[in-house]
Short mmCIF file of C-alpha atoms and ligand atoms in Angstrom, two decimals:
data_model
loop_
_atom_site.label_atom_id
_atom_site.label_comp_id
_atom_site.label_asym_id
_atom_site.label_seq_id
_atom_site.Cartn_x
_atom_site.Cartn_y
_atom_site.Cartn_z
CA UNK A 1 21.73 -15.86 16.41
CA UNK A 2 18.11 -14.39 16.05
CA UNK A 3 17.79 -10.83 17.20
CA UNK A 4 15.54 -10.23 20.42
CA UNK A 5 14.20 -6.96 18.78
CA UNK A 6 13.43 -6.43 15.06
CA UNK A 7 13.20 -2.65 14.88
CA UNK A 8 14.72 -0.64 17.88
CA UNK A 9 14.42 2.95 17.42
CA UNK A 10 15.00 6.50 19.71
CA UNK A 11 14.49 9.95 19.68
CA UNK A 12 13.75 9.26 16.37
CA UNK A 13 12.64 11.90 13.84
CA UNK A 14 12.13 12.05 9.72
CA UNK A 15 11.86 15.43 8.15
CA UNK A 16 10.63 16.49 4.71
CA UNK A 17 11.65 20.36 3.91
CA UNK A 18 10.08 21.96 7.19
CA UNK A 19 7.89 19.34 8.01
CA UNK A 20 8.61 16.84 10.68
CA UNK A 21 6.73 13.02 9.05
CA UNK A 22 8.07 11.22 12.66
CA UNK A 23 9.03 13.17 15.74
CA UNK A 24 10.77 11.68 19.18
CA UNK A 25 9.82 8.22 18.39
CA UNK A 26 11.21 5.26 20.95
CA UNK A 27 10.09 2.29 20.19
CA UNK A 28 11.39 -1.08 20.92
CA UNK A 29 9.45 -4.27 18.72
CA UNK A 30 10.46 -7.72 19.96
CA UNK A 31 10.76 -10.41 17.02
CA UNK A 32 8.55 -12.98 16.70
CA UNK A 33 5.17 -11.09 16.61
CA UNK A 34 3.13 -9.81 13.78
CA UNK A 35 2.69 -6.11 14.31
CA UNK A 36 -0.29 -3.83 12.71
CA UNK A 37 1.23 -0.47 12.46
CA UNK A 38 -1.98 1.56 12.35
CA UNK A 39 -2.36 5.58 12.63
CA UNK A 40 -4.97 7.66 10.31
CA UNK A 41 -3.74 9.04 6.84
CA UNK A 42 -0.04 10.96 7.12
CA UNK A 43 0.63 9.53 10.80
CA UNK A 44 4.40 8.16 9.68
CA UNK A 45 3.75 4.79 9.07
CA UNK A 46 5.33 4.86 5.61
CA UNK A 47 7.98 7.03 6.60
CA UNK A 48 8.88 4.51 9.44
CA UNK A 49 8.69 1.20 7.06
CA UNK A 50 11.07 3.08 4.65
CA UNK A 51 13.22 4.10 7.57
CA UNK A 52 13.43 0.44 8.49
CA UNK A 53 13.89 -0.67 5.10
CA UNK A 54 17.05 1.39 4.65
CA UNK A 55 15.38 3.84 2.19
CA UNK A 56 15.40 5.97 4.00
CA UNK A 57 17.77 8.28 6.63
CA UNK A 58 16.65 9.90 9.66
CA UNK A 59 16.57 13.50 10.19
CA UNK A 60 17.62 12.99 13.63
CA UNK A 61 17.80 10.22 16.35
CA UNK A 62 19.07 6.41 15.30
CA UNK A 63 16.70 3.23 14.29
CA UNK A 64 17.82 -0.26 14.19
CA UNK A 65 16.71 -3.39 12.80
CA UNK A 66 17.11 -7.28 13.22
CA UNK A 67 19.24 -6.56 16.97
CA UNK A 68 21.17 -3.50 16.39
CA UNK A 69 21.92 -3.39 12.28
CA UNK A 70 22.01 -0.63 10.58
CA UNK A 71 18.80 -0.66 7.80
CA UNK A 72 20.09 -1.09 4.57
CA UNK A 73 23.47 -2.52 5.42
CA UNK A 74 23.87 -5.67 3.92
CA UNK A 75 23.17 -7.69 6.70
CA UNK A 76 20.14 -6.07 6.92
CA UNK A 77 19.15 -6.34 3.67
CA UNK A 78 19.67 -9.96 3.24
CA UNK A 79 17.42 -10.82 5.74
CA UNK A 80 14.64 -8.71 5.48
CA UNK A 81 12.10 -8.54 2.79
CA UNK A 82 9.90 -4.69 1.88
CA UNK A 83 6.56 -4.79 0.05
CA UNK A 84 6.09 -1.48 -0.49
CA UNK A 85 2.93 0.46 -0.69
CA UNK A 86 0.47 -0.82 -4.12
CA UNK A 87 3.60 -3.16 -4.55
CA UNK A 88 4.73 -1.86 -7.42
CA UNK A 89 6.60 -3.82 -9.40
CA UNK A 90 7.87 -3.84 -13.03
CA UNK A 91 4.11 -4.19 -15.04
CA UNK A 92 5.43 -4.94 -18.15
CA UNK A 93 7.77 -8.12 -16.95
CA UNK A 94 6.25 -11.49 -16.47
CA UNK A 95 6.11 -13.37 -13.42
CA UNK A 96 8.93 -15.75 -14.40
CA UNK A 97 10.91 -12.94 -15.12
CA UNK A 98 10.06 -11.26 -11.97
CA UNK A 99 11.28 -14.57 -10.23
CA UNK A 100 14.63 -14.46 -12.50
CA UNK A 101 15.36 -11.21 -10.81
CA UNK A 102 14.76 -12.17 -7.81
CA UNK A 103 17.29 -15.10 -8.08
CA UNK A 104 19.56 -12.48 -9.30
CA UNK A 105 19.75 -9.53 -6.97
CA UNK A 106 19.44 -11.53 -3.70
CA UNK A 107 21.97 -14.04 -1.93
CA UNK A 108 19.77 -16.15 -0.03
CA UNK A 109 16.54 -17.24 -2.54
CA UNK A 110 14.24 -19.88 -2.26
CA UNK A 111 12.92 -20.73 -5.83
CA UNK A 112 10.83 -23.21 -4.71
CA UNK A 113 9.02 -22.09 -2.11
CA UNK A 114 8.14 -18.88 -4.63
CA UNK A 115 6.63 -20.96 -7.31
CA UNK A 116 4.94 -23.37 -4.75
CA UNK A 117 2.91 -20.32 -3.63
CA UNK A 118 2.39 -19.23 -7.13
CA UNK A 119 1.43 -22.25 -8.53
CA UNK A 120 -0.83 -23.16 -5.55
CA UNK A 121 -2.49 -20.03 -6.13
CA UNK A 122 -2.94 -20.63 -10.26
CA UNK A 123 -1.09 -17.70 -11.14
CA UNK A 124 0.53 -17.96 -14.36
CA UNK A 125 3.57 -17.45 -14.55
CA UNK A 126 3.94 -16.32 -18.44
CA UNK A 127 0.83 -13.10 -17.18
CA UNK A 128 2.50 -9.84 -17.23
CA UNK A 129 2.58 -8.57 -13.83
CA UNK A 130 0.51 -5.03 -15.02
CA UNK A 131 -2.04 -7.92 -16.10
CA UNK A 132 -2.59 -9.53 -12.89
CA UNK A 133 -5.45 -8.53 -10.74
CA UNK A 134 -4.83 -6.63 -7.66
CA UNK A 135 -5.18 -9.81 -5.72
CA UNK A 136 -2.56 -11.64 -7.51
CA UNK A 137 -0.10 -8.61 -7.74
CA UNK A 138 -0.19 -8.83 -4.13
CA UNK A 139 0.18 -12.34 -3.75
CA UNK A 140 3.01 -12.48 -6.29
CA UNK A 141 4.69 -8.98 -4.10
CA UNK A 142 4.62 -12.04 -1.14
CA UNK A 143 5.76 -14.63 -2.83
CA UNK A 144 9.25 -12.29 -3.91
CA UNK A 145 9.19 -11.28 -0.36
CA UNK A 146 8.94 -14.59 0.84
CA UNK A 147 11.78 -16.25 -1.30
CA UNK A 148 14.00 -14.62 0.43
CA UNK A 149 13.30 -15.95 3.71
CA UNK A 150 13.42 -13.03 5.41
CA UNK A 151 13.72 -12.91 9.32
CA UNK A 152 12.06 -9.49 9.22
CA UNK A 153 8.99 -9.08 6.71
CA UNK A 154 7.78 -5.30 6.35
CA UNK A 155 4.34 -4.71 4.53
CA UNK A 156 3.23 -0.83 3.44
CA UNK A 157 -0.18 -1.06 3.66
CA UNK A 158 -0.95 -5.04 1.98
CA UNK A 159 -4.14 -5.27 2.12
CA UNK A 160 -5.66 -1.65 0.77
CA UNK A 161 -6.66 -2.80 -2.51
CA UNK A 162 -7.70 -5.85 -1.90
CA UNK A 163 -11.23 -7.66 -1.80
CA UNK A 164 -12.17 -9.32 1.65
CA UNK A 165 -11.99 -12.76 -0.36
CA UNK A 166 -7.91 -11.79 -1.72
CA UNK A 167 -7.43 -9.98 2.16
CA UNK A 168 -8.35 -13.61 3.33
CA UNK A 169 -6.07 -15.21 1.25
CA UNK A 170 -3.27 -13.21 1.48
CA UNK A 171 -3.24 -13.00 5.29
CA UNK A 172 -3.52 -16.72 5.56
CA UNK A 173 -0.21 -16.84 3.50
CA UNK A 174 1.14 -14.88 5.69
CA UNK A 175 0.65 -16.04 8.21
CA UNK A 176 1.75 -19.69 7.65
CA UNK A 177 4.88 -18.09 6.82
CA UNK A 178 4.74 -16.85 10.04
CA UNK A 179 3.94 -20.42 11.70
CA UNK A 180 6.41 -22.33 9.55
CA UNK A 181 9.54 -19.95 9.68
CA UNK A 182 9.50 -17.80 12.22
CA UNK A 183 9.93 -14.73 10.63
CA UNK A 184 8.45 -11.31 12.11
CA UNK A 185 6.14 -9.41 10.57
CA UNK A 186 5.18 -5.68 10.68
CA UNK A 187 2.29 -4.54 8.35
CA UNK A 188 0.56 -1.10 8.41
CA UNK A 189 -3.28 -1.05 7.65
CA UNK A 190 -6.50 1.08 7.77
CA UNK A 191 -8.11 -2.30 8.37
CA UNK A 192 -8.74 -1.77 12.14
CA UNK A 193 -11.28 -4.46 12.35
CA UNK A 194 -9.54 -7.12 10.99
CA UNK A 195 -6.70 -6.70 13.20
CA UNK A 196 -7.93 -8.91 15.90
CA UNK A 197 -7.21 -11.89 14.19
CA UNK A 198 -3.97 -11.46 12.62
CA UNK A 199 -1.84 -9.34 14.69
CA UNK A 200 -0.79 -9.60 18.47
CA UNK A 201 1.48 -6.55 18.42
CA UNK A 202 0.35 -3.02 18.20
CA UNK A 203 2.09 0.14 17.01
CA UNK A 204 -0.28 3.27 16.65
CA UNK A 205 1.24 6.67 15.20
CA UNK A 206 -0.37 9.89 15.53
CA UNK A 207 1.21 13.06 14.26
CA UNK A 208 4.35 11.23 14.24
CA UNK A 209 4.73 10.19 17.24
CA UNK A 210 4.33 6.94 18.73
CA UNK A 211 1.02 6.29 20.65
CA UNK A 212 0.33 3.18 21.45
CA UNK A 213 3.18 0.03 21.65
CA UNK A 214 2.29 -3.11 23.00
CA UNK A 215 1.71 -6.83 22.81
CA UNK A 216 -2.34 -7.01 22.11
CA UNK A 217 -2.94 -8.97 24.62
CA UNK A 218 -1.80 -6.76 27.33
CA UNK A 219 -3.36 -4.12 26.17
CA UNK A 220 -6.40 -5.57 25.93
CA UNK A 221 -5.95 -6.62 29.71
CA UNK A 222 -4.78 -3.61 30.30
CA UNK A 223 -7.78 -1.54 29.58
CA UNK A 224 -11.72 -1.24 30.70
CA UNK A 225 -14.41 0.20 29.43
CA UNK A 226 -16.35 1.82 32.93
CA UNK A 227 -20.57 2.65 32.27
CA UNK A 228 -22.02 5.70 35.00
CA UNK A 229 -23.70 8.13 35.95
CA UNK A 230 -22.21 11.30 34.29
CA UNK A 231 -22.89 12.95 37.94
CA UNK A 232 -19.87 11.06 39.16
CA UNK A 233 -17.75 10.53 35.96
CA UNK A 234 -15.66 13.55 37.17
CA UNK A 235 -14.44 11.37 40.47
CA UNK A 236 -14.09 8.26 38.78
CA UNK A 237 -12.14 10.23 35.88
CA UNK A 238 -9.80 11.71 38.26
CA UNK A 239 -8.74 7.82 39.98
CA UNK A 240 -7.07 6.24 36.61
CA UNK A 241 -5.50 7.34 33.17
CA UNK A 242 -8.36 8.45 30.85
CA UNK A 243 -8.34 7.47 27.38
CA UNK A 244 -11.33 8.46 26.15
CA UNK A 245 -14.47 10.59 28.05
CA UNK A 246 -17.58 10.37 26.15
CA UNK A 247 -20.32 12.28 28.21
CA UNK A 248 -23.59 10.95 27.15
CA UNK A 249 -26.64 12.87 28.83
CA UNK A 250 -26.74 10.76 32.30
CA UNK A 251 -24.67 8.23 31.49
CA UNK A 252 -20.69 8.54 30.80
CA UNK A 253 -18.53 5.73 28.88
CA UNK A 254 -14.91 6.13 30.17
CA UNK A 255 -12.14 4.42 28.80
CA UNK A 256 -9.55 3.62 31.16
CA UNK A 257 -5.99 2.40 31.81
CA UNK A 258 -6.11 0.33 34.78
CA UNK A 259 -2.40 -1.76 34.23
CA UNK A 260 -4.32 -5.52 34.18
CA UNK A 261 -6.43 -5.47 37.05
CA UNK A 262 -10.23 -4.89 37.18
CA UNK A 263 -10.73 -0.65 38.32
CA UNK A 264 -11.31 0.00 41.81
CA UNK A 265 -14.90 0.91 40.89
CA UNK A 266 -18.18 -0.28 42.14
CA UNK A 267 -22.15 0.69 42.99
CA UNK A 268 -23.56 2.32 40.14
CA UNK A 269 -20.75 1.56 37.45
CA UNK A 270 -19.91 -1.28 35.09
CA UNK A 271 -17.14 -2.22 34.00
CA UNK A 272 -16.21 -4.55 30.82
CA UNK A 273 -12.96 -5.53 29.06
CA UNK A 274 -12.88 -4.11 24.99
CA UNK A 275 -12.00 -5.62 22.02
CA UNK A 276 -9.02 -4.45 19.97
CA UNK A 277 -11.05 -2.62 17.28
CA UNK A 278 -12.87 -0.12 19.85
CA UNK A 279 -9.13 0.38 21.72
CA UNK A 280 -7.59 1.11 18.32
CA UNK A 281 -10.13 3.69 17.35
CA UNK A 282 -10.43 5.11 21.46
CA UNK A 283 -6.68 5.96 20.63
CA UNK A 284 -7.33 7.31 16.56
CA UNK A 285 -9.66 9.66 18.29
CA UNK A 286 -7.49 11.08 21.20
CA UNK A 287 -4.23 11.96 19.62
CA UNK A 288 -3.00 12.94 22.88
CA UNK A 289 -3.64 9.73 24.84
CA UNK A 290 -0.79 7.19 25.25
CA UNK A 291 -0.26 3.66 26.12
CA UNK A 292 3.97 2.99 25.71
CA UNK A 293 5.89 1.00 28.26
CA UNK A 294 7.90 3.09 30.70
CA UNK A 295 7.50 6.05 32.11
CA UNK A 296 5.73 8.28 28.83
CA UNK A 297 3.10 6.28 28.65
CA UNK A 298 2.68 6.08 32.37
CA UNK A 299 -0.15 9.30 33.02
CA UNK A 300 -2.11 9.48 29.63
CA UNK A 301 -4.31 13.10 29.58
CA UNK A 302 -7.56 12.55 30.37
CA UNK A 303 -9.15 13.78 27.30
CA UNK A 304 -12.84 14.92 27.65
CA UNK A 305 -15.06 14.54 24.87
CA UNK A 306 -18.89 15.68 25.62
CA UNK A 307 -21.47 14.45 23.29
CA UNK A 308 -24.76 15.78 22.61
P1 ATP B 401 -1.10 7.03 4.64
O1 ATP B 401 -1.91 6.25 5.61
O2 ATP B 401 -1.88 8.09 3.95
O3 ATP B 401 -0.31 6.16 3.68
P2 ATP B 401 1.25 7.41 6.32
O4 ATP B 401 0.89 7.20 7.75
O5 ATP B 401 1.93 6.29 5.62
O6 ATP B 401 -0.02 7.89 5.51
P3 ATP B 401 3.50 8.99 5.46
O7 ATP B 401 3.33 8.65 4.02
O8 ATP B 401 4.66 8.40 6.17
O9 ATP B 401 2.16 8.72 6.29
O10 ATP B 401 3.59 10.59 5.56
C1 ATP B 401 3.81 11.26 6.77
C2 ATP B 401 3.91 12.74 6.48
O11 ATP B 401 5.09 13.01 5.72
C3 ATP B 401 2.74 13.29 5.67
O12 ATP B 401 2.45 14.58 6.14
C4 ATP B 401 3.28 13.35 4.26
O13 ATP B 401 2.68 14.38 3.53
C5 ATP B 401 4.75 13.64 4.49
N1 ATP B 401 5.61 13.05 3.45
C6 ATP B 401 5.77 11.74 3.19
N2 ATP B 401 6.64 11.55 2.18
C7 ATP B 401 7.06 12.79 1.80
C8 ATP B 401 7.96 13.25 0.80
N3 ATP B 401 8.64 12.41 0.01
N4 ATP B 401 8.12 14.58 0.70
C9 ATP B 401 7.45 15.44 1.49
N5 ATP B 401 6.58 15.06 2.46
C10 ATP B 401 6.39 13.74 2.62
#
């Protein structure tokens, strides 16, 4: 039976030495979405794919994947599928060998669907993987991924060394993987503005903690951008969940939580709905502001930011 929830996690916490990587994270990811796990440079989002990949042990608190397995118990491990972070893979073996392993090391493996992919994509299969270019070492990362039709796909950071014309391509592999099989996808990235059209979950981590978790849709519903006099921004700040205050001479931009509905303002301020790139980076600029379902992420700060 497919598992409601692909990674399920509580109280959650990674430590290195004396520093905590992930601290108190709950999160709860239903399958069938493709999730951007986004947070700025050391967040946790590494920390939490290699948790979920089963290399990985918490320091303290318990993460699932797939409906409750343990990561890295064989279960697990059959059915998902870990590109790690540059995707590094053996450089001096050739793609067919790289195939040949595959074959070998995992139980379910679909051959053909790998070298459909490749071939479809020119790659030869004789290149040395170290030879490839950084477009076709990711695509050929995929393709091993892929084989093993994974319910669960998990993606360190695809797309960083990629060229917008290979960041194309790969994402469009994705995601017809994602339209022909189902499986469930979670895929950190710096690429904030090329979220909107891939992804319609969203994880942010900040400081290790979880920030933001939600399906992008309702969190685009969910929020409003309000436009005002800065004379009254203090009693319209005070009615809803701030997420970000910018103070702008006489006029203020507030960025609000309002649950779905339109905020109860009117007269002198506007309001309009925002787009996923300006919520993501709203939320990389307030560390402190939330957006998680249940009661945490129920009475974000209000966060004031003045600017010159
Ligand atoms: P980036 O966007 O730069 O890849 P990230 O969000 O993936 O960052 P992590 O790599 O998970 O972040 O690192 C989180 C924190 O844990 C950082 O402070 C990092 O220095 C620390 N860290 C990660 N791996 C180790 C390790 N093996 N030993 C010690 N500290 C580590």
């Amino acid at each position: 039976m497919a598992a409601d929830t692909v990674i399920d996690c509580a109280g959650l916490g990674k430590r290195y030495r004396r520093s905590w990587a992930l601290r108190d994270c709950r999160l709860a990811v239903p399958a069938g979405h493709v999730v951007a796990l986004v947070g700025p440079n050391g967040a946790g989002k590494t920390t939490l794919l290699s948790l979920a990949a089963g290399l990985a042990l918490p320091s303290e608190g318990a993460l699932t994947v797939l409906g409750g397995q343990p990561p890295g118990s064989p279960r697990a491990l059959d059915r998902i599928g870990f590109v790690a972070q540059n995707a590094a893979l053996y450089p001096g073996l050739p793609v067919r060998d790289l195939l040949a392993m595959g074959r070998h090391l995992n139980r379910r493996w679909d051959e053909a669907r790998a070298l459909a992919h490749l071939e479809g994509l020119g790659i030869p299969l004789e290149r040395r993987y170290g030879r490839l270019s950084g477009g076709q070492q990711a695509q050929v990362s995929l393709a091993l991924a892929l084989a093993k039709r994974p319910e669960l796909l998990l993606l360190d950071e695809p797309l960083a060394a990629l060229d917008p014309l290979a960041r194309h391509d790969f994402m469009a592999v994705l995601l017809t993987a994602v339209a022909e099989d189902g499986v469930s996808v979670v895929f950190s990235s710096h690429a904030v503005n090329e979220l909107e059209q891939s992804c319609d979950y969203l994880v942010v981590l900040g400081g290790g903690r979880v920030q933001v978790a939600g399906e992008v849709d309702d969190l685009l519903a969910g929020h409003r951008m309000l436009t005002g006099p800065t004379a009254e921004a203090d009693r319209v700040a005070g009615q809803l969940p701030v997420v970000r205050d910018r103070r702008a001479g006489v006029q203020s931009h507030l960025l609000v939580r309002t649950g779905g509905a339109d905020a109860p303002v009117s007269g002198s301020w506007r309001q309009q709905r925002v787009g996923l790139t300006e919520l993501v980076l709203s939320y990389l600029r307030q560390p402190a502001a939330s957006a998680l379902p249940g009661p945490r992420g129920a009475v974000p700060p209000n966060e004031k930011v003045a600017l010159p």
